[in-house]
Amino acid sequence: MIVTNNQQVAENYEGAIYINGDMNELYKKVRDFVYLGHKLHTHPLSASIGMLHSPVKTVILSDEKHFDQNSMKIISESIQKYNVLIGKRQPIIACQSDYEFLDLELTNTALEELKKFRRGEYIETRNPKS
């Protein structure tokens, strides 16, 4: 399941759930889906501070429903952290098309990695516990 407020992602992925709203509205919708049992496949917060100023974001969740307490914790903490980090600052709308492109590319990459993971193409790299 793809939940986004990025028009480019919504246009490129059939079935994507488009949220016509700001980041808080997007996060609330993602939270609602998590509370219904969908698991987060991508983290709601961006990895860089610069991307936190983006007015768009895409979050990938499981299609199937299984209770996942970790996803509930992550989305709740992400909403709090986003509001603290952004504060009263507004997203940078002047660069919206650039942010939309970057978010689309990140979504494409995340979906490709998820496909590889599902096919079992990842090998355990951590040291096993003794």
PDB file of N, CA and C in Angstrom, residues 78-122:
ATOM      1  N   SER A  78       7.228   9.418  15.155  1.00  0.00           N
ATOM      2  CA  SER A  78       7.557  10.215  13.972  1.00  0.00           C
ATOM      3  C   SER A  78       6.716  11.479  13.905  1.00  0.00           C
ATOM      4  N   ILE A  79       5.449  11.369  14.231  1.00  0.00           N
ATOM      5  CA  ILE A  79       4.579  12.554  14.236  1.00  0.00           C
ATOM      6  C   ILE A  79       5.086  13.562  15.260  1.00  0.00           C
ATOM      7  N   GLN A  80       5.435  13.082  16.449  1.00  0.00           N
ATOM      8  CA  GLN A  80       5.951  13.980  17.490  1.00  0.00           C
ATOM      9  C   GLN A  80       7.262  14.622  17.059  1.00  0.00           C
ATOM     10  N   LYS A  81       8.191  13.819  16.533  1.00  0.00           N
ATOM     11  CA  LYS A  81       9.497  14.347  16.120  1.00  0.00           C
ATOM     12  C   LYS A  81       9.357  15.337  14.976  1.00  0.00           C
ATOM     13  N   TYR A  82       8.498  15.036  14.025  1.00  0.00           N
ATOM     14  CA  TYR A  82       8.283  15.952  12.902  1.00  0.00           C
ATOM     15  C   TYR A  82       7.810  17.309  13.415  1.00  0.00           C
ATOM     16  N   ASN A  83       6.833  17.303  14.299  1.00  0.00           N
ATOM     17  CA  ASN A  83       6.298  18.564  14.822  1.00  0.00           C
ATOM     18  C   ASN A  83       7.328  19.333  15.635  1.00  0.00           C
ATOM     19  N   VAL A  84       8.190  18.638  16.366  1.00  0.00           N
ATOM     20  CA  VAL A  84       9.245  19.307  17.127  1.00  0.00           C
ATOM     21  C   VAL A  84      10.301  19.877  16.181  1.00  0.00           C
ATOM     22  N   LEU A  85      10.742  19.084  15.204  1.00  0.00           N
ATOM     23  CA  LEU A  85      11.800  19.527  14.297  1.00  0.00           C
ATOM     24  C   LEU A  85      11.341  20.649  13.373  1.00  0.00           C
ATOM     25  N   ILE A  86      10.127  20.568  12.898  1.00  0.00           N
ATOM     26  CA  ILE A  86       9.620  21.588  11.985  1.00  0.00           C
ATOM     27  C   ILE A  86       9.113  22.806  12.745  1.00  0.00           C
ATOM     28  N   GLY A  87       8.481  22.567  13.882  1.00  0.00           N
ATOM     29  CA  GLY A  87       7.962  23.681  14.671  1.00  0.00           C
ATOM     30  C   GLY A  87       6.977  24.507  13.873  1.00  0.00           C
ATOM     31  N   LYS A  88       7.181  25.796  13.867  1.00  0.00           N
ATOM     32  CA  LYS A  88       6.278  26.700  13.156  1.00  0.00           C
ATOM     33  C   LYS A  88       6.736  26.962  11.723  1.00  0.00           C
ATOM     34  N   ARG A  89       7.875  26.388  11.341  1.00  0.00           N
ATOM     35  CA  ARG A  89       8.363  26.581   9.976  1.00  0.00           C
ATOM     36  C   ARG A  89       7.431  25.901   8.983  1.00  0.00           C
ATOM     37  N   GLN A  90       7.328  26.477   7.836  1.00  0.00           N
ATOM     38  CA  GLN A  90       6.498  25.919   6.774  1.00  0.00           C
ATOM     39  C   GLN A  90       7.381  25.156   5.788  1.00  0.00           C
ATOM     40  N   PRO A  91       6.841  24.127   5.162  1.00  0.00           N
ATOM     41  CA  PRO A  91       7.602  23.431   4.122  1.00  0.00           C
ATOM     42  C   PRO A  91       7.977  24.396   3.004  1.00  0.00           C
ATOM     43  N   ILE A  92       9.025  24.066   2.275  1.00  0.00           N
ATOM     44  CA  ILE A  92       9.515  24.928   1.198  1.00  0.00           C
ATOM     45  C   ILE A  92       8.730  24.619  -0.078  1.00  0.00           C
ATOM     46  N   ILE A  93       7.696  25.392  -0.322  1.00  0.00           N
ATOM     47  CA  ILE A  93       6.806  25.178  -1.462  1.00  0.00           C
ATOM     48  C   ILE A  93       7.478  25.566  -2.775  1.00  0.00           C
ATOM     49  N   ALA A  94       8.399  26.544  -2.740  1.00  0.00           N
ATOM     50  CA  ALA A  94       9.051  27.017  -3.960  1.00  0.00           C
ATOM     51  C   ALA A  94       9.790  25.893  -4.680  1.00  0.00           C
ATOM     52  N   CYS A  95      10.234  24.903  -3.941  1.00  0.00           N
ATOM     53  CA  CYS A  95      10.983  23.781  -4.517  1.00  0.00           C
ATOM     54  C   CYS A  95      10.129  22.517  -4.609  1.00  0.00           C
ATOM     55  N   GLN A  96       8.814  22.659  -4.602  1.00  0.00           N
ATOM     56  CA  GLN A  96       7.937  21.493  -4.520  1.00  0.00           C
ATOM     57  C   GLN A  96       8.176  20.490  -5.644  1.00  0.00           C
ATOM     58  N   SER A  97       8.361  20.952  -6.879  1.00  0.00           N
ATOM     59  CA  SER A  97       8.557  19.998  -7.980  1.00  0.00           C
ATOM     60  C   SER A  97       9.850  19.210  -7.793  1.00  0.00           C
ATOM     61  N   ASP A  98      10.879  19.848  -7.254  1.00  0.00           N
ATOM     62  CA  ASP A  98      12.129  19.129  -6.966  1.00  0.00           C
ATOM     63  C   ASP A  98      11.909  18.090  -5.872  1.00  0.00           C
ATOM     64  N   TYR A  99      11.211  18.483  -4.818  1.00  0.00           N
ATOM     65  CA  TYR A  99      10.911  17.544  -3.735  1.00  0.00           C
ATOM     66  C   TYR A  99      10.040  16.386  -4.229  1.00  0.00           C
ATOM     67  N   GLU A 100       9.088  16.680  -5.114  1.00  0.00           N
ATOM     68  CA  GLU A 100       8.240  15.621  -5.667  1.00  0.00           C
ATOM     69  C   GLU A 100       9.078  14.615  -6.451  1.00  0.00           C
ATOM     70  N   PHE A 101      10.018  15.117  -7.249  1.00  0.00           N
ATOM     71  CA  PHE A 101      10.890  14.233  -8.023  1.00  0.00           C
ATOM     72  C   PHE A 101      11.734  13.358  -7.093  1.00  0.00           C
ATOM     73  N   LEU A 102      12.352  13.971  -6.083  1.00  0.00           N
ATOM     74  CA  LEU A 102      13.177  13.205  -5.142  1.00  0.00           C
ATOM     75  C   LEU A 102      12.353  12.150  -4.410  1.00  0.00           C
ATOM     76  N   ASP A 103      11.162  12.513  -3.977  1.00  0.00           N
ATOM     77  CA  ASP A 103      10.297  11.568  -3.281  1.00  0.00           C
ATOM     78  C   ASP A 103       9.896  10.418  -4.206  1.00  0.00           C
ATOM     79  N   LEU A 104       9.618  10.718  -5.464  1.00  0.00           N
ATOM     80  CA  LEU A 104       9.287   9.669  -6.435  1.00  0.00           C
ATOM     81  C   LEU A 104      10.461   8.715  -6.606  1.00  0.00           C
ATOM     82  N   GLU A 105      11.663   9.246  -6.730  1.00  0.00           N
ATOM     83  CA  GLU A 105      12.848   8.393  -6.880  1.00  0.00           C
ATOM     84  C   GLU A 105      13.078   7.537  -5.637  1.00  0.00           C
ATOM     85  N   LEU A 106      12.909   8.119  -4.466  1.00  0.00           N
ATOM     86  CA  LEU A 106      13.048   7.344  -3.225  1.00  0.00           C
ATOM     87  C   LEU A 106      11.991   6.243  -3.148  1.00  0.00           C
ATOM     88  N   THR A 107      10.791   6.540  -3.598  1.00  0.00           N
ATOM     89  CA  THR A 107       9.717   5.544  -3.611  1.00  0.00           C
ATOM     90  C   THR A 107      10.037   4.420  -4.584  1.00  0.00           C
ATOM     91  N   ASN A 108      10.511   4.770  -5.784  1.00  0.00           N
ATOM     92  CA  ASN A 108      10.898   3.749  -6.766  1.00  0.00           C
ATOM     93  C   ASN A 108      11.950   2.812  -6.189  1.00  0.00           C
ATOM     94  N   THR A 109      12.961   3.382  -5.560  1.00  0.00           N
ATOM     95  CA  THR A 109      14.042   2.585  -4.974  1.00  0.00           C
ATOM     96  C   THR A 109      13.526   1.706  -3.842  1.00  0.00           C
ATOM     97  N   ALA A 110      12.705   2.266  -2.976  1.00  0.00           N
ATOM     98  CA  ALA A 110      12.167   1.493  -1.849  1.00  0.00           C
ATOM     99  C   ALA A 110      11.341   0.309  -2.345  1.00  0.00           C
ATOM    100  N   LEU A 111      10.541   0.521  -3.374  1.00  0.00           N
ATOM    101  CA  LEU A 111       9.718  -0.570  -3.905  1.00  0.00           C
ATOM    102  C   LEU A 111      10.574  -1.652  -4.556  1.00  0.00           C
ATOM    103  N   GLU A 112      11.635  -1.257  -5.247  1.00  0.00           N
ATOM    104  CA  GLU A 112      12.553  -2.246  -5.837  1.00  0.00           C
ATOM    105  C   GLU A 112      13.241  -3.062  -4.747  1.00  0.00           C
ATOM    106  N   GLU A 113      13.683  -2.401  -3.695  1.00  0.00           N
ATOM    107  CA  GLU A 113      14.333  -3.109  -2.589  1.00  0.00           C
ATOM    108  C   GLU A 113      13.351  -4.041  -1.886  1.00  0.00           C
ATOM    109  N   LEU A 114      12.117  -3.617  -1.743  1.00  0.00           N
ATOM    110  CA  LEU A 114      11.091  -4.454  -1.124  1.00  0.00           C
ATOM    111  C   LEU A 114      10.837  -5.706  -1.968  1.00  0.00           C
ATOM    112  N   LYS A 115      10.830  -5.549  -3.298  1.00  0.00           N
ATOM    113  CA  LYS A 115      10.664  -6.709  -4.190  1.00  0.00           C
ATOM    114  C   LYS A 115      11.815  -7.693  -4.014  1.00  0.00           C
ATOM    115  N   LYS A 116      13.041  -7.181  -3.938  1.00  0.00           N
ATOM    116  CA  LYS A 116      14.206  -8.055  -3.743  1.00  0.00           C
ATOM    117  C   LYS A 116      14.099  -8.795  -2.419  1.00  0.00           C
ATOM    118  N   PHE A 117      13.701  -8.086  -1.392  1.00  0.00           N
ATOM    119  CA  PHE A 117      13.568  -8.690  -0.070  1.00  0.00           C
ATOM    120  C   PHE A 117      12.540  -9.817  -0.100  1.00  0.00           C
ATOM    121  N   ARG A 118      11.425  -9.572  -0.749  1.00  0.00           N
ATOM    122  CA  ARG A 118      10.365 -10.587  -0.832  1.00  0.00           C
ATOM    123  C   ARG A 118      10.808 -11.811  -1.623  1.00  0.00           C
ATOM    124  N   ARG A 119      11.706 -11.609  -2.597  1.00  0.00           N
ATOM    125  CA  ARG A 119      12.221 -12.739  -3.379  1.00  0.00           C
ATOM    126  C   ARG A 119      13.342 -13.460  -2.650  1.00  0.00           C
ATOM    127  N   GLY A 120      13.740 -12.960  -1.499  1.00  0.00           N
ATOM    128  CA  GLY A 120      14.794 -13.599  -0.725  1.00  0.00           C
ATOM    129  C   GLY A 120      16.190 -13.324  -1.225  1.00  0.00           C
ATOM    130  N   GLU A 121      16.378 -12.191  -1.884  1.00  0.00           N
ATOM    131  CA  GLU A 121      17.685 -11.868  -2.446  1.00  0.00           C
ATOM    132  C   GLU A 121      18.651 -11.275  -1.429  1.00  0.00           C
ATOM    133  N   TYR A 122      18.196 -11.087  -0.215  1.00  0.00           N
ATOM    134  CA  TYR A 122      19.078 -10.535   0.801  1.00  0.00           C
ATOM    135  C   TYR A 122      19.602 -11.647   1.676  1.00  0.00           C
TER     136      TYR A 122
END
